[in-house]
Amino acid sequence: MKCKILIIDDEQYILDSLKDALEDEGYTVLTSLSGYEGIKIIETENPDVVLLDIWLKDIDGVEILKRVKSAYENLPIIMISGHGTIETAVQCTKLKAFDFIEKPLNLEKVLITIKNAIEFKKIKEENVYLKKSFLKDEIILGNSEPIKRLLEDIEKIAPTDSWVLITGENGTGKELVAKLIHKKSKRKDKPFIDVNCAAIPEELIESELFGHEKGSFTGATEQKKGKFDLANKGTLFLDEIGDMSLKTQAKILRILQEQKFERVGGTEVIEVDVRVIAATNKNLEEEIKKGNFREDLYYRLNVVPIYVPPLRERREDIPVLAKYFLNKFSYEKDGKNRFLSKEAINILQNYHWPGNVRELKNLMERIVILVEKEEITEYDILRYIRPQNGKINDFEKIIGGFSSLSEAVKFFEKVFIEKKIKEFNGNITKTAEAIGMTRRNLYRKIKNLGIEV
Ligand SMILES: Nc1ncnc2c1ncn2[C@@H]1O[C@H](COP(=O)(O)OP(=O)(O)OP(=O)(O)O)[C@@H](O)[C@H]1O
Ligand SMILES: [Mg+2]
């Protein structure tokens, strides 16, 4: 989309000549001879950049700057003036004008300043967007076809009261999907209660889910509400449903069918209205065949199935997610502007991500903690990616991430030499001897490959 520039100046010939020049550069240009009209145009047309003369007939440019900035903080305003004094320039800077250009205008300077201003606005807006989503951490990122379909399905499923079964490998985003369904449902203002079925000990599961009355067993000193109670009118998220024992499955099935239960040690029948969303990384159909999962419970839960595909089946989402997490953790840590080199992205995109999005997220967090510089290169990725799992298959996939042989060789040399130097506690002479190089050549390699010793 074309960028829109508004020029406010009381000299018609300035408007005309700038308009021509900027349109030649591909901008959409709006003009105004009057200050008040200019403010109106800002409100209705939403320009990307404003060029604003300080001396206008109806209202002072500095006053316009003040008003507009208070309402549109991220809109860059470039002040222009034929009678600029240092004081006004200082005043404009204080009021957060983007820049100050003196008349007679040098077209080249104007063009460069506009370009910078557009860039500035873009970054500002991105930051606002990121800040908002960081705080919530509830967005499902990705532009791949599977993710688009997933988001469409969520939109359709969420407003209904249907039960949902979410399947997918570890770390693919099942919990995130469950939360989003709740957030987009009629129950959004009611509780979202999370039950990790794998983490509750068998003998406590009833008390966890249904609650207990005071004195019903040793240690039950108070009455306790169960998760079903707490989730009343809201959503109950049964996570890791495939890890429940058959006995618990039977109990849950009864509750799910009746939406009625008694607390442990109690006689009162409690009725609840909950929407159940279940999730598992197991293939329940196979578990049924093996006799580990009840078929009737499976059909009860699996009214609407949602499958979250592994990251390696939607590789185009990897750069988006990696950049997002890199920004998020940098923002939280030190506000540095870390970015990924092309080769780094290449490697990320070719890796097979057994731990899916969670693994990518953890990697980015580790890198933000451990790497001080802003450019994150392939070496940084390789150093911190899954160090414990050195299967040859992983390595092949990593190497496949390079586009040229020389890059791959350089990488290998670097990792190899670093490792060896460490092995010999930083002693270059010993390292050189051990790997069959002269000291001098090893020093040259260290320098060329940027190895820190
Ligand atoms: N598409 C996505 N966009 C942004 N963040 C995501 C996305 N998918 C997953 N995440 C993030 O990755 C992490 C792992 O996701 P989540 O806990 O939902 O996975 P899961 O499938 O429930 O994993 P597990 O099976 O191990 O419990 C979370 O921090 C989540 O916010
Ligand atoms: Mg989970």
Coordinates of C-alpha atoms and ligand atoms in Angstrom, one line a residue:
M1 CA 0.0 0.0 0.0
K2 CA 1.1 3.5 -0.8
C3 CA 2.2 5.7 2.1
K4 CA 0.2 8.8 2.6
I5 CA 1.8 12.1 3.3
L6 CA 0.1 15.3 4.4
I7 CA 1.8 18.7 3.8
I8 CA 0.5 21.7 5.7
D9 CA 2.0 25.0 4.5
D10 CA 0.5 28.4 3.7
E11 CA 2.5 28.8 0.6
Q12 CA 0.8 27.3 -2.4
Y13 CA 3.9 26.9 -4.5
I14 CA 5.6 24.8 -1.8
L15 CA 2.5 22.6 -1.7
D16 CA 2.5 22.2 -5.5
S17 CA 6.2 21.6 -5.9
L18 CA 6.5 19.1 -3.0
K19 CA 3.3 17.3 -4.1
D20 CA 4.8 16.8 -7.6
A21 CA 8.1 15.6 -6.3
L22 CA 6.6 13.2 -3.7
E23 CA 4.1 11.8 -6.1
D24 CA 6.9 11.0 -8.4
E25 CA 8.4 8.9 -5.6
G26 CA 5.2 6.9 -5.4
Y27 CA 3.6 8.6 -2.3
T28 CA 0.0 9.6 -2.0
V29 CA 0.0 13.3 -1.2
L30 CA -2.6 15.4 0.6
T31 CA -2.1 19.1 1.1
S32 CA -3.6 21.9 3.2
L33 CA -3.1 25.6 3.3
S34 CA -4.6 26.0 6.7
G35 CA -3.7 24.5 10.0
Y36 CA -7.2 23.7 11.2
E37 CA -8.1 22.0 8.0
G38 CA -4.8 20.1 8.3
I39 CA -5.9 18.8 11.7
K40 CA -9.1 17.6 10.2
I41 CA -7.4 15.8 7.4
I42 CA -5.2 14.0 10.0
E43 CA -8.3 12.8 11.8
T44 CA -10.1 11.6 8.7
E45 CA -7.3 10.5 6.4
N46 CA -4.9 8.9 8.9
P47 CA -1.7 9.9 7.0
D48 CA 1.7 8.1 7.7
V49 CA 3.8 11.3 7.8
V50 CA 3.0 15.0 8.2
L51 CA 5.2 17.8 6.9
L52 CA 4.2 20.9 8.9
D53 CA 5.1 24.5 8.4
I54 CA 5.7 26.5 11.6
W55 CA 4.3 29.8 10.4
L56 CA 0.7 29.4 9.3
K57 CA -1.9 32.0 9.0
D58 CA -4.6 30.6 11.2
I59 CA -2.8 28.6 14.0
D60 CA 0.8 28.2 15.0
G61 CA 2.5 25.1 13.7
V62 CA 4.0 24.4 17.2
E63 CA 0.5 24.4 18.6
I64 CA -0.7 21.9 15.9
L65 CA 2.3 19.7 16.8
K66 CA 1.3 19.7 20.4
R67 CA -2.3 18.8 19.7
V68 CA -1.6 16.2 17.1
K69 CA 1.1 14.4 19.1
S70 CA -1.1 14.1 22.2
A71 CA -3.7 12.2 20.2
Y72 CA -1.5 10.4 17.7
E73 CA 1.7 9.5 19.5
N74 CA 3.2 7.4 16.8
L75 CA 2.5 9.8 13.9
P76 CA 5.9 11.3 12.8
I77 CA 5.7 15.1 12.2
I78 CA 8.4 16.8 10.3
M79 CA 8.6 20.5 11.0
I80 CA 9.6 22.9 8.2
S81 CA 10.3 26.6 8.6
G82 CA 11.8 29.5 6.9
H83 CA 12.5 31.5 10.0
G84 CA 13.8 28.8 12.3
T85 CA 15.4 29.9 15.5
I86 CA 17.2 27.5 17.7
E87 CA 14.6 28.0 20.4
T88 CA 11.7 26.9 18.2
A89 CA 13.8 23.9 17.0
V90 CA 14.4 22.9 20.6
Q91 CA 10.8 23.4 21.5
C92 CA 9.7 21.2 18.6
T93 CA 12.2 18.4 19.6
K94 CA 10.8 18.5 23.1
L95 CA 7.3 18.1 21.7
K96 CA 8.6 15.1 19.9
A97 CA 8.6 16.4 16.3
F98 CA 10.4 13.8 14.2
D99 CA 12.8 16.3 12.6
F100 CA 13.2 19.9 11.7
I101 CA 14.0 21.0 8.1
E102 CA 14.8 24.6 7.1
K103 CA 13.6 26.4 4.1
P104 CA 14.6 26.7 1.3
L105 CA 13.9 23.0 1.2
N106 CA 16.5 20.6 -0.2
L107 CA 14.4 17.9 -1.9
E108 CA 16.9 15.2 -1.2
K109 CA 16.9 15.9 2.5
V110 CA 13.1 16.0 2.5
L111 CA 12.9 12.6 0.8
I112 CA 15.4 10.9 3.2
T113 CA 13.7 12.4 6.3
I114 CA 10.3 11.1 5.0
K115 CA 11.7 7.6 4.4
N116 CA 13.2 7.6 8.0
A117 CA 9.9 8.8 9.4
I118 CA 8.0 6.0 7.7
E119 CA 10.4 3.5 9.0
F120 CA 10.1 5.0 12.5
K121 CA 6.3 4.8 12.4
K122 CA 6.5 1.1 11.3
I123 CA 8.7 0.2 14.2
K124 CA 6.7 2.1 16.7
E125 CA 3.5 0.4 15.6
E126 CA 5.1 -3.1 15.6
N127 CA 6.3 -2.4 19.2
V128 CA 2.8 -1.5 20.3
Y129 CA 1.4 -4.6 18.7
L130 CA 4.1 -6.8 20.2
K131 CA 3.8 -5.3 23.7
K132 CA 0.0 -5.9 23.6
S133 CA 0.4 -9.5 22.6
F134 CA 3.4 -10.2 25.0
L135 CA 1.3 -9.2 27.9
K136 CA -1.5 -11.5 26.9
D137 CA 0.7 -14.2 25.3
E138 CA -2.5 -15.7 23.9
I139 CA -2.1 -15.4 20.1
I140 CA -1.7 -18.2 17.8
L141 CA 0.9 -17.2 15.3
G142 CA 1.5 -18.6 11.9
N143 CA 0.5 -18.1 8.2
S144 CA 0.7 -21.7 7.0
E145 CA -2.3 -23.4 5.5
P146 CA -2.7 -25.8 8.5
I147 CA -2.7 -22.8 11.0
K148 CA -5.1 -20.8 8.9
R149 CA -7.5 -23.8 8.8
L150 CA -7.0 -24.3 12.6
L151 CA -7.9 -20.7 13.3
E152 CA -11.0 -21.0 11.0
D153 CA -12.1 -24.1 12.9
I154 CA -11.6 -22.4 16.2
E155 CA -13.8 -19.5 15.1
K156 CA -16.6 -22.0 14.1
I157 CA -16.3 -24.2 17.2
A158 CA -15.8 -21.7 19.9
P159 CA -19.3 -20.1 20.0
T160 CA -21.0 -23.5 20.2
D161 CA -21.1 -25.4 23.4
S162 CA -19.7 -28.6 21.8
W163 CA -17.0 -30.6 23.5
V164 CA -13.7 -30.7 21.8
L165 CA -10.8 -33.1 21.7
I166 CA -7.5 -31.6 20.8
T167 CA -4.7 -33.9 19.6
G168 CA -1.2 -33.2 18.6
E169 CA 2.4 -33.9 19.6
N170 CA 4.1 -32.3 22.6
G171 CA 4.5 -28.6 22.5
T172 CA 2.4 -28.0 19.4
G173 CA 0.1 -25.5 21.1
K174 CA -2.9 -27.6 22.3
E175 CA -3.3 -25.7 25.5
L176 CA -3.1 -22.5 23.7
V177 CA -5.9 -23.7 21.4
A178 CA -8.0 -24.7 24.3
K179 CA -7.6 -21.3 25.9
L180 CA -8.5 -19.5 22.7
I181 CA -11.6 -21.6 22.3
H182 CA -12.7 -20.6 25.8
K183 CA -11.8 -16.9 25.2
K184 CA -14.0 -16.8 22.0
S185 CA -16.9 -18.7 23.6
K186 CA -20.0 -17.5 25.4
R187 CA -18.3 -18.7 28.6
K188 CA -15.4 -16.3 28.3
D189 CA -16.2 -14.4 31.5
K190 CA -16.5 -17.6 33.5
P191 CA -13.6 -19.7 34.7
F192 CA -11.2 -21.8 32.5
I193 CA -10.1 -24.6 34.8
D194 CA -7.1 -26.7 33.9
V195 CA -6.8 -30.3 35.1
N196 CA -3.6 -32.1 34.3
C197 CA -4.8 -35.7 34.4
A198 CA -1.3 -37.1 34.2
A199 CA -0.1 -35.2 37.3
I200 CA -2.8 -36.2 39.8
P201 CA -2.1 -39.3 41.8
E202 CA -4.7 -42.0 41.2
E203 CA -6.0 -42.0 44.8
L204 CA -6.5 -38.2 44.8
I205 CA -8.2 -37.8 41.5
E206 CA -11.7 -38.0 42.8
S207 CA -11.1 -35.5 45.5
E208 CA -9.4 -33.2 42.9
L209 CA -12.2 -33.4 40.4
F210 CA -15.2 -33.6 42.6
G211 CA -13.9 -32.1 45.9
H212 CA -14.4 -33.6 49.3
E213 CA -16.2 -32.9 52.6
K214 CA -14.4 -32.1 55.7
G215 CA -13.2 -35.2 57.5
S216 CA -13.9 -37.6 54.6
F217 CA -10.4 -38.9 54.8
T218 CA -7.2 -38.4 56.8
G219 CA -5.9 -35.0 55.9
A220 CA -9.3 -33.6 54.7
T221 CA -9.4 -30.9 57.3
E222 CA -11.6 -28.5 55.3
Q223 CA -14.3 -28.9 52.7
K224 CA -12.7 -28.5 49.3
K225 CA -14.4 -27.7 46.0
G226 CA -13.4 -29.9 43.1
K227 CA -12.4 -28.8 39.6
F228 CA -15.9 -29.6 38.3
D229 CA -17.4 -27.3 40.8
L230 CA -14.9 -24.6 40.1
A231 CA -15.5 -24.8 36.4
N232 CA -19.3 -24.5 36.7
K233 CA -20.7 -22.4 33.8
G234 CA -17.2 -22.2 32.4
T235 CA -14.8 -24.5 30.6
L236 CA -13.0 -27.6 32.1
F237 CA -9.8 -28.4 30.3
L238 CA -8.8 -32.0 30.8
D239 CA -5.2 -32.1 29.7
E240 CA -3.2 -35.3 29.0
I241 CA -6.4 -37.2 29.0
G242 CA -4.6 -40.2 27.5
D243 CA -2.6 -40.7 30.7
M244 CA -5.6 -41.5 33.0
S245 CA -6.0 -44.9 34.5
L246 CA -9.0 -47.0 33.4
K247 CA -10.5 -46.7 36.8
T248 CA -10.5 -42.9 36.7
Q249 CA -11.8 -43.0 33.1
A250 CA -14.8 -44.8 34.3
K251 CA -15.5 -42.3 37.0
I252 CA -15.0 -39.4 34.7
L253 CA -17.3 -40.9 32.1
R254 CA -20.1 -41.1 34.5
I255 CA -19.8 -37.4 35.5
L256 CA -19.4 -36.3 31.9
Q257 CA -22.6 -38.1 31.0
E258 CA -24.6 -36.9 34.0
Q259 CA -22.9 -33.6 34.8
K260 CA -23.8 -34.5 38.4
F261 CA -21.7 -35.8 41.2
E262 CA -21.2 -36.1 44.9
R263 CA -18.2 -34.8 46.8
V264 CA -16.0 -37.4 48.4
G265 CA -17.5 -38.2 51.8
G266 CA -20.6 -36.2 50.9
T267 CA -24.2 -37.1 50.1
E268 CA -25.4 -33.9 48.4
V269 CA -25.7 -34.3 44.6
I270 CA -24.1 -31.4 42.9
E271 CA -25.2 -30.4 39.4
V272 CA -22.9 -28.5 37.1
D273 CA -22.8 -27.0 33.7
V274 CA -19.4 -27.4 32.2
R275 CA -18.0 -27.4 28.7
V276 CA -15.2 -30.0 28.4
I277 CA -12.2 -29.5 26.2
A278 CA -9.8 -32.4 26.4
A279 CA -6.3 -32.7 25.0
T280 CA -3.8 -35.5 24.5
N281 CA -0.5 -36.2 22.7
K282 CA -1.5 -39.9 22.4
N283 CA -3.3 -41.6 19.5
L284 CA -6.4 -42.6 21.4
E285 CA -7.6 -44.9 18.7
E286 CA -4.5 -46.9 19.2
E287 CA -4.8 -46.7 22.9
I288 CA -8.3 -48.1 22.6
K289 CA -7.0 -51.0 20.6
K290 CA -4.4 -51.7 23.2
G291 CA -7.1 -51.6 25.9
N292 CA -5.7 -48.5 27.6
F293 CA -8.5 -46.2 26.8
R294 CA -12.3 -46.6 27.0
E295 CA -14.0 -46.4 23.7
D296 CA -17.2 -44.9 25.2
L297 CA -15.2 -42.1 26.8
Y298 CA -13.4 -41.4 23.6
Y299 CA -16.7 -41.0 21.7
R300 CA -18.1 -38.9 24.5
L301 CA -15.2 -36.5 24.4
N302 CA -14.5 -36.5 20.7
V303 CA -17.5 -34.6 19.5
V304 CA -15.4 -32.1 17.6
P305 CA -11.8 -33.2 16.9
I306 CA -9.0 -30.7 16.4
Y307 CA -5.6 -31.7 15.3
V308 CA -2.6 -29.4 15.9
P309 CA 0.1 -30.4 13.3
P310 CA 3.8 -30.6 14.3
L311 CA 6.0 -27.7 13.5
R312 CA 8.0 -29.7 10.9
E313 CA 4.7 -29.9 8.8
R314 CA 4.3 -26.2 8.7
R315 CA 7.8 -24.9 8.2
E316 CA 6.8 -21.6 6.9
D317 CA 5.6 -20.7 10.4
I318 CA 9.1 -21.2 11.9
P319 CA 10.6 -17.8 11.1
V320 CA 7.5 -16.0 12.3
L321 CA 7.5 -17.8 15.6
A322 CA 11.2 -17.5 16.0
K323 CA 11.2 -13.8 15.5
Y324 CA 8.3 -13.3 17.8
F325 CA 9.9 -15.2 20.7
L326 CA 13.2 -13.5 20.1
N327 CA 11.5 -10.1 20.3
K328 CA 9.4 -11.2 23.2
F329 CA 12.3 -12.4 25.4
S330 CA 14.5 -9.4 24.3
Y331 CA 11.8 -7.0 25.2
E332 CA 11.5 -8.6 28.6
K333 CA 15.2 -8.8 29.3
D334 CA 16.9 -5.7 27.9
G335 CA 15.0 -4.2 25.0
K336 CA 17.8 -5.1 22.6
N337 CA 16.9 -5.3 19.0
R338 CA 18.1 -8.9 18.3
F339 CA 17.6 -10.4 14.9
L340 CA 18.3 -13.6 13.1
S341 CA 20.8 -13.9 10.2
K342 CA 19.6 -15.5 7.0
E343 CA 21.6 -18.7 7.6
A344 CA 20.2 -18.9 11.2
I345 CA 16.7 -18.8 9.8
N346 CA 17.7 -21.5 7.3
I347 CA 18.8 -23.8 10.0
L348 CA 15.8 -23.2 12.1
Q349 CA 13.6 -24.0 9.1
N350 CA 15.4 -27.2 8.3
Y351 CA 15.5 -28.6 11.8
H352 CA 12.9 -31.2 12.6
W353 CA 11.7 -29.8 16.0
P354 CA 10.8 -32.9 18.0
G355 CA 9.7 -30.6 20.8
N356 CA 7.7 -28.4 18.4
V357 CA 6.8 -24.7 19.3
R358 CA 7.8 -25.2 22.9
E359 CA 11.3 -26.2 21.9
L360 CA 11.6 -23.3 19.6
K361 CA 10.4 -20.9 22.3
N362 CA 12.9 -22.4 24.8
L363 CA 15.7 -22.1 22.3
M364 CA 15.0 -18.4 21.8
E365 CA 14.8 -17.8 25.5
R366 CA 18.2 -19.5 26.0
I367 CA 19.7 -17.5 23.2
V368 CA 18.4 -14.2 24.6
I369 CA 19.9 -15.0 28.0
L370 CA 23.2 -16.2 26.7
V371 CA 24.0 -14.2 23.6
E372 CA 24.8 -10.5 24.1
K373 CA 25.2 -9.3 20.5
E374 CA 22.2 -8.3 18.4
E375 CA 22.8 -10.5 15.3
I376 CA 21.9 -14.1 16.0
T377 CA 23.9 -16.2 13.6
E378 CA 23.8 -19.9 12.6
Y379 CA 26.6 -20.5 15.1
D380 CA 24.5 -19.3 18.0
I381 CA 21.6 -21.4 16.9
L382 CA 23.7 -24.5 16.6
R383 CA 25.5 -24.0 19.8
Y384 CA 22.3 -23.8 21.8
I385 CA 19.9 -26.1 19.9
R386 CA 19.3 -29.5 21.7
P387 CA 22.9 -30.0 22.7
Q388 CA 22.2 -33.3 24.4
N389 CA 20.7 -35.0 21.4
G390 CA 23.5 -35.5 19.0
K391 CA 21.9 -38.1 16.8
I392 CA 23.4 -38.1 13.3
N393 CA 19.9 -37.5 11.8
D394 CA 19.7 -34.1 13.7
F395 CA 23.1 -33.1 12.4
E396 CA 22.3 -34.0 8.8
K397 CA 19.2 -31.8 9.0
I398 CA 21.1 -29.0 10.5
I399 CA 23.7 -29.1 7.8
G400 CA 21.0 -29.2 5.3
G401 CA 20.1 -25.7 6.4
F402 CA 23.1 -24.2 4.7
S403 CA 22.8 -23.1 1.1
S404 CA 26.5 -23.3 0.1
L405 CA 29.3 -25.8 0.8
S406 CA 31.7 -23.1 1.9
E407 CA 29.2 -21.9 4.6
A408 CA 28.7 -25.5 5.8
V409 CA 32.4 -26.1 5.9
K410 CA 33.0 -22.9 7.7
F411 CA 30.4 -23.8 10.3
F412 CA 31.9 -27.2 10.8
E413 CA 35.4 -25.8 11.2
K414 CA 34.2 -23.3 13.7
V415 CA 32.3 -25.8 15.9
F416 CA 35.1 -28.3 15.7
I417 CA 37.9 -25.8 16.6
E418 CA 35.9 -24.3 19.4
K419 CA 35.3 -27.7 20.9
K420 CA 38.9 -28.7 20.7
I421 CA 40.2 -25.4 22.1
K422 CA 37.8 -26.0 25.1
E423 CA 39.1 -29.5 25.5
F424 CA 42.6 -28.2 25.8
N425 CA 41.6 -25.4 28.2
G426 CA 42.3 -22.7 25.7
N427 CA 45.9 -23.8 25.0
I428 CA 46.4 -23.0 21.3
T429 CA 49.7 -24.7 20.9
K430 CA 48.4 -28.0 22.3
T431 CA 45.2 -27.8 20.3
A432 CA 47.0 -27.1 17.1
E433 CA 49.3 -30.1 17.7
A434 CA 46.3 -32.4 18.5
I435 CA 44.3 -31.5 15.4
G436 CA 47.3 -31.6 13.1
M437 CA 47.7 -27.9 12.3
T438 CA 50.5 -25.4 12.7
R439 CA 50.0 -22.9 15.5
R440 CA 50.1 -20.1 12.9
N441 CA 47.4 -21.6 10.8
L442 CA 45.2 -22.3 13.8
Y443 CA 45.5 -18.6 14.8
R444 CA 44.5 -17.6 11.3
K445 CA 41.4 -19.8 11.5
I446 CA 40.5 -18.4 14.9
K447 CA 40.7 -14.9 13.5
N448 CA 38.9 -15.6 10.2
L449 CA 36.1 -17.6 11.8
G450 CA 35.6 -15.1 14.6
I451 CA 36.2 -17.7 17.4
E452 CA 36.5 -16.2 20.8
V453 CA 39.3 -17.7 22.9
Ligands
LIG1 N1 1.1 -20.9 17.1 C1 1.6 -20.4 18.2 N2 1.9 -19.1 18.3 C2 2.4 -18.6 19.4 N3 2.8 -19.4 20.5 C3 2.6 -20.7 20.4 C4 2.0 -21.3 19.3 N4 1.9 -22.6 19.5 C5 2.5 -22.8 20.7 N5 2.9 -21.7 21.3 C6 3.5 -21.5 22.6 O1 4.4 -22.7 22.8 C7 4.3 -23.2 24.1 C8 3.8 -24.6 24.1 O2 2.4 -24.6 23.8 P1 1.3 -25.4 24.6 O3 1.6 -25.5 26.0 O4 -0.1 -24.9 24.2 O5 1.5 -26.9 23.9 P2 0.9 -28.3 24.2 O6 0.5 -28.8 22.9 O7 -0.2 -28.2 25.2 O8 2.1 -29.1 24.8 P3 2.2 -30.4 25.7 O9 1.6 -31.5 24.9 O10 3.6 -30.6 25.9 O11 1.4 -30.1 26.9 C9 3.4 -22.2 24.9 O12 4.2 -21.3 25.5 C10 2.5 -21.6 23.8 O13 2.1 -20.3 24.2
MG2 MG -0.2 -29.0 27.2

